[in-house]
Amino acid sequence: PAPGNGITLKDGTLVMPTQGRDAAGLPFSNFIWSMDHGKSWTLSSPARKNTTECAVVELSDGSLMLNMRDNRNRSDKSKSNGRAVGVTKDMGTTWTVHSSDHGALPEPVCMASLISHDLADGRRVLFFSNPNSKHRREKMTVRMSLDQGKTWPKSILLDRKGGAYSSMSMVDEDTLGILYESSLADLVFQKIKLSEFGL
């Protein structure tokens, strides 16, 4: 499994982000899913090669988005630096590249967290956290998207000097929780009211 959260889809299907290596040893990102409460699991096809630690969310239309750490970013510090993002409408049999792929979410090559949350007004919001830098693990940031990850207009900087692995979860309907590696301690847990994002 990848370090990202597993999720439960609207129909009860369990989905766990995963990673593997092909016969030549090149890594890839994918996921496994179960429709019988975990008794049996099905492996999706790879979403992208030369990627590893990934996170998965269900979008409003029922498709799945996989957001991936991309090894190409070790050398790519140009405008095309960024998380690899793919979408599948058939449980990982086929994949399409999302419009936010490479360029929308910069990374220094590090694990990131991605979750979805349904607001009281029916909108589905995505939250994404990672060290927001192309060059080093710093500037731990949480971003918000209300358009299925196409744009990330609002963000909150948590740690300017540090930031590495992170994991988010909803504490309650109005509060986001994040556990992350920081410059102040090995691990920091922080709560963020959704009102800070203007929600």
mmCIF file of C-alpha atoms in Angstrom:
data_model
loop_
_atom_site.group_PDB
_atom_site.id
_atom_site.type_symbol
_atom_site.label_atom_id
_atom_site.label_comp_id
_atom_site.label_asym_id
_atom_site.label_seq_id
_atom_site.Cartn_x
_atom_site.Cartn_y
_atom_site.Cartn_z
ATOM 1 C CA PRO A 1 0.000 0.000 0.000
ATOM 2 C CA ALA A 2 0.937 3.627 -0.509
ATOM 3 C CA PRO A 3 1.016 5.816 2.620
ATOM 4 C CA GLY A 4 -2.202 7.572 1.563
ATOM 5 C CA ASN A 5 -5.603 7.021 3.198
ATOM 6 C CA GLY A 6 -7.911 4.278 2.015
ATOM 7 C CA ILE A 7 -11.450 5.404 1.154
ATOM 8 C CA THR A 8 -14.982 4.002 0.921
ATOM 9 C CA LEU A 9 -16.948 4.889 -2.209
ATOM 10 C CA LYS A 10 -20.629 5.860 -2.233
ATOM 11 C CA ASP A 11 -21.564 2.272 -3.106
ATOM 12 C CA GLY A 12 -19.469 0.805 -0.274
ATOM 13 C CA THR A 13 -16.469 -0.246 -2.390
ATOM 14 C CA LEU A 14 -13.177 -0.063 -0.484
ATOM 15 C CA VAL A 15 -10.262 1.549 -2.338
ATOM 16 C CA MET A 16 -6.635 1.581 -1.157
ATOM 17 C CA PRO A 17 -3.908 3.524 -3.001
ATOM 18 C CA THR A 18 -0.964 1.252 -3.804
ATOM 19 C CA GLN A 19 2.318 1.136 -5.677
ATOM 20 C CA GLY A 20 4.411 -1.494 -7.376
ATOM 21 C CA ARG A 21 7.322 -2.183 -9.704
ATOM 22 C CA ASP A 22 7.324 -3.633 -13.191
ATOM 23 C CA ALA A 23 9.586 -6.445 -14.421
ATOM 24 C CA ALA A 24 12.388 -3.935 -15.037
ATOM 25 C CA GLY A 25 12.074 -2.499 -11.526
ATOM 26 C CA LEU A 26 10.442 0.779 -12.592
ATOM 27 C CA PRO A 27 7.871 1.934 -10.013
ATOM 28 C CA PHE A 28 4.251 2.765 -10.773
ATOM 29 C CA SER A 29 1.164 3.983 -8.889
ATOM 30 C CA ASN A 30 -2.195 2.213 -8.856
ATOM 31 C CA PHE A 31 -4.843 1.058 -6.372
ATOM 32 C CA ILE A 32 -6.626 -2.052 -5.130
ATOM 33 C CA TRP A 33 -10.359 -2.285 -4.538
ATOM 34 C CA SER A 34 -12.847 -4.602 -2.840
ATOM 35 C CA MET A 35 -16.606 -4.901 -3.244
ATOM 36 C CA ASP A 36 -17.030 -7.585 -0.543
ATOM 37 C CA HIS A 37 -15.835 -5.715 2.559
ATOM 38 C CA GLY A 38 -12.205 -6.717 2.058
ATOM 39 C CA LYS A 39 -12.612 -10.473 1.557
ATOM 40 C CA SER A 40 -11.155 -10.229 -1.956
ATOM 41 C CA TRP A 41 -9.269 -7.480 -3.769
ATOM 42 C CA THR A 42 -8.817 -6.458 -7.401
ATOM 43 C CA LEU A 43 -5.698 -4.711 -8.683
ATOM 44 C CA SER A 44 -6.045 -1.745 -11.040
ATOM 45 C CA SER A 45 -3.745 -1.144 -13.964
ATOM 46 C CA PRO A 46 -0.858 1.308 -13.380
ATOM 47 C CA ALA A 47 -1.947 4.946 -13.593
ATOM 48 C CA ARG A 48 1.537 6.240 -14.358
ATOM 49 C CA LYS A 49 5.067 4.864 -14.507
ATOM 50 C CA ASN A 50 7.993 6.243 -12.495
ATOM 51 C CA THR A 51 5.620 7.329 -9.724
ATOM 52 C CA THR A 52 5.268 6.017 -6.197
ATOM 53 C CA GLU A 53 3.392 7.203 -3.091
ATOM 54 C CA CYS A 54 -0.126 8.194 -4.134
ATOM 55 C CA ALA A 55 -3.472 9.291 -2.744
ATOM 56 C CA VAL A 56 -6.982 8.609 -4.035
ATOM 57 C CA VAL A 57 -10.338 10.407 -3.861
ATOM 58 C CA GLU A 58 -13.772 9.852 -5.375
ATOM 59 C CA LEU A 59 -14.918 12.799 -7.475
ATOM 60 C CA SER A 60 -18.509 14.050 -7.667
ATOM 61 C CA ASP A 61 -19.223 12.042 -10.837
ATOM 62 C CA GLY A 62 -18.045 8.785 -9.237
ATOM 63 C CA SER A 63 -14.699 8.673 -11.037
ATOM 64 C CA LEU A 64 -11.496 8.175 -9.053
ATOM 65 C CA MET A 65 -8.581 10.585 -8.992
ATOM 66 C CA LEU A 66 -5.077 9.344 -8.201
ATOM 67 C CA ASN A 67 -2.564 12.005 -7.143
ATOM 68 C CA MET A 68 1.017 10.685 -7.378
ATOM 69 C CA ARG A 69 4.537 11.465 -6.247
ATOM 70 C CA ASP A 70 6.564 11.659 -9.483
ATOM 71 C CA ASN A 71 10.252 10.750 -9.612
ATOM 72 C CA ARG A 72 10.694 12.955 -12.710
ATOM 73 C CA ASN A 73 10.453 15.963 -10.401
ATOM 74 C CA ARG A 74 13.885 15.155 -8.955
ATOM 75 C CA SER A 75 15.413 16.754 -12.049
ATOM 76 C CA ASP A 76 12.472 18.749 -13.404
ATOM 77 C CA LYS A 77 12.338 22.129 -11.633
ATOM 78 C CA SER A 78 10.658 23.852 -14.598
ATOM 79 C CA LYS A 79 7.009 24.834 -15.084
ATOM 80 C CA SER A 80 6.172 21.176 -15.655
ATOM 81 C CA ASN A 81 7.278 20.215 -12.130
ATOM 82 C CA GLY A 82 4.342 18.944 -10.122
ATOM 83 C CA ARG A 83 2.251 16.055 -8.964
ATOM 84 C CA ALA A 84 1.126 13.506 -11.537
ATOM 85 C CA VAL A 85 -2.675 13.290 -11.549
ATOM 86 C CA GLY A 86 -4.792 10.683 -13.316
ATOM 87 C CA VAL A 87 -8.517 9.879 -13.410
ATOM 88 C CA THR A 88 -10.333 6.611 -14.068
ATOM 89 C CA LYS A 89 -14.027 5.984 -14.694
ATOM 90 C CA ASP A 90 -13.722 2.189 -14.840
ATOM 91 C CA MET A 91 -11.980 1.273 -11.572
ATOM 92 C CA GLY A 92 -8.489 1.611 -12.982
ATOM 93 C CA THR A 93 -8.839 -0.348 -16.207
ATOM 94 C CA THR A 94 -8.091 2.807 -18.206
ATOM 95 C CA TRP A 95 -6.708 6.191 -17.182
ATOM 96 C CA THR A 96 -6.827 9.760 -18.478
ATOM 97 C CA VAL A 97 -4.473 12.582 -17.533
ATOM 98 C CA HIS A 98 -6.168 15.223 -15.362
ATOM 99 C CA SER A 99 -5.903 18.889 -16.315
ATOM 100 C CA SER A 100 -3.940 19.636 -13.117
ATOM 101 C CA ASP A 101 -1.252 17.089 -14.020
ATOM 102 C CA HIS A 102 2.274 18.524 -13.673
ATOM 103 C CA GLY A 103 2.228 22.253 -13.037
ATOM 104 C CA ALA A 104 -0.660 22.801 -10.617
ATOM 105 C CA LEU A 105 0.836 21.236 -7.480
ATOM 106 C CA PRO A 106 4.632 21.677 -7.200
ATOM 107 C CA GLU A 107 6.634 19.121 -5.234
ATOM 108 C CA PRO A 108 10.245 18.414 -4.224
ATOM 109 C CA VAL A 109 9.406 14.675 -4.613
ATOM 110 C CA CYS A 110 7.614 13.841 -1.379
ATOM 111 C CA MET A 111 4.530 12.030 -0.154
ATOM 112 C CA ALA A 112 1.368 14.163 -0.045
ATOM 113 C CA SER A 113 -2.170 13.823 1.307
ATOM 114 C CA LEU A 114 -5.455 14.232 -0.565
ATOM 115 C CA ILE A 115 -8.981 13.902 0.834
ATOM 116 C CA SER A 116 -12.522 14.874 -0.159
ATOM 117 C CA HIS A 117 -15.319 16.203 2.020
ATOM 118 C CA ASP A 118 -18.987 16.858 1.276
ATOM 119 C CA LEU A 119 -20.185 20.230 2.520
ATOM 120 C CA ALA A 120 -23.652 20.827 3.958
ATOM 121 C CA ASP A 121 -24.672 22.652 0.761
ATOM 122 C CA GLY A 122 -23.883 19.577 -1.364
ATOM 123 C CA ARG A 123 -20.561 20.725 -2.803
ATOM 124 C CA ARG A 124 -17.598 18.338 -2.667
ATOM 125 C CA VAL A 125 -14.346 19.986 -1.611
ATOM 126 C CA LEU A 126 -10.861 18.517 -2.066
ATOM 127 C CA PHE A 127 -8.005 19.229 0.332
ATOM 128 C CA PHE A 128 -4.371 18.626 -0.624
ATOM 129 C CA SER A 129 -1.282 18.942 1.581
ATOM 130 C CA ASN A 130 2.415 18.763 0.741
ATOM 131 C CA PRO A 131 5.661 20.743 0.969
ATOM 132 C CA ASN A 132 4.846 23.434 -1.616
ATOM 133 C CA SER A 133 8.319 23.730 -3.141
ATOM 134 C CA LYS A 134 10.101 22.409 -6.212
ATOM 135 C CA HIS A 135 13.481 22.292 -4.496
ATOM 136 C CA ARG A 136 13.245 21.106 -0.879
ATOM 137 C CA ARG A 137 10.900 19.827 1.780
ATOM 138 C CA GLU A 138 9.646 23.141 3.124
ATOM 139 C CA LYS A 139 6.525 25.326 3.068
ATOM 140 C CA MET A 140 4.061 22.724 4.322
ATOM 141 C CA THR A 141 0.792 23.901 2.792
ATOM 142 C CA VAL A 142 -2.844 22.831 2.691
ATOM 143 C CA ARG A 143 -4.773 23.754 -0.472
ATOM 144 C CA MET A 144 -8.476 23.656 -1.288
ATOM 145 C CA SER A 145 -10.328 22.961 -4.539
ATOM 146 C CA LEU A 146 -14.039 23.260 -5.300
ATOM 147 C CA ASP A 147 -13.789 22.277 -8.985
ATOM 148 C CA GLN A 148 -12.647 18.646 -8.759
ATOM 149 C CA GLY A 149 -8.967 19.556 -8.491
ATOM 150 C CA LYS A 150 -8.763 21.658 -11.653
ATOM 151 C CA THR A 151 -7.685 24.717 -9.657
ATOM 152 C CA TRP A 152 -6.455 25.208 -6.093
ATOM 153 C CA PRO A 153 -7.203 28.894 -5.402
ATOM 154 C CA LYS A 154 -7.035 28.915 -1.601
ATOM 155 C CA SER A 155 -4.151 27.703 0.548
ATOM 156 C CA ILE A 156 -2.883 27.910 4.128
ATOM 157 C CA LEU A 157 0.854 27.846 4.874
ATOM 158 C CA LEU A 158 1.510 25.824 8.039
ATOM 159 C CA ASP A 159 5.315 25.707 8.238
ATOM 160 C CA ARG A 160 7.592 27.933 6.143
ATOM 161 C CA LYS A 161 10.862 26.202 7.091
ATOM 162 C CA GLY A 162 9.735 22.604 7.104
ATOM 163 C CA GLY A 163 7.227 20.034 5.963
ATOM 164 C CA ALA A 164 7.427 16.527 4.591
ATOM 165 C CA TYR A 165 5.005 13.600 4.914
ATOM 166 C CA SER A 166 1.448 14.490 5.927
ATOM 167 C CA SER A 167 -1.908 12.851 6.498
ATOM 168 C CA MET A 168 -5.279 14.609 6.625
ATOM 169 C CA SER A 169 -8.675 13.614 7.971
ATOM 170 C CA MET A 170 -11.863 15.400 8.920
ATOM 171 C CA VAL A 171 -12.086 15.908 12.691
ATOM 172 C CA ASP A 172 -15.747 16.901 12.365
ATOM 173 C CA GLU A 173 -17.990 18.472 9.718
ATOM 174 C CA ASP A 174 -16.357 21.884 10.147
ATOM 175 C CA THR A 175 -12.758 20.999 11.030
ATOM 176 C CA LEU A 176 -9.887 19.562 9.004
ATOM 177 C CA GLY A 177 -7.101 17.727 10.855
ATOM 178 C CA ILE A 178 -3.551 17.267 9.584
ATOM 179 C CA LEU A 179 -0.613 15.319 10.996
ATOM 180 C CA TYR A 180 2.704 16.312 9.409
ATOM 181 C CA GLU A 181 6.463 16.313 9.768
ATOM 182 C CA SER A 182 7.541 19.858 10.599
ATOM 183 C CA SER A 183 10.533 22.057 11.415
ATOM 184 C CA LEU A 184 9.298 22.356 15.007
ATOM 185 C CA ALA A 185 8.839 18.682 15.924
ATOM 186 C CA ASP A 186 9.017 15.211 14.422
ATOM 187 C CA LEU A 187 5.226 15.261 14.118
ATOM 188 C CA VAL A 188 2.693 18.061 14.547
ATOM 189 C CA PHE A 189 -1.092 17.642 14.654
ATOM 190 C CA GLN A 190 -3.043 20.751 13.713
ATOM 191 C CA LYS A 191 -6.748 21.505 13.367
ATOM 192 C CA ILE A 192 -8.003 23.972 10.757
ATOM 193 C CA LYS A 193 -11.540 25.326 10.725
ATOM 194 C CA LEU A 194 -13.079 25.191 7.258
ATOM 195 C CA SER A 195 -14.064 28.822 7.749
ATOM 196 C CA GLU A 196 -10.347 29.662 7.317
ATOM 197 C CA PHE A 197 -10.779 28.558 3.690
ATOM 198 C CA GLY A 198 -13.912 30.696 3.361
ATOM 199 C CA LEU A 199 -16.235 27.680 3.537
#
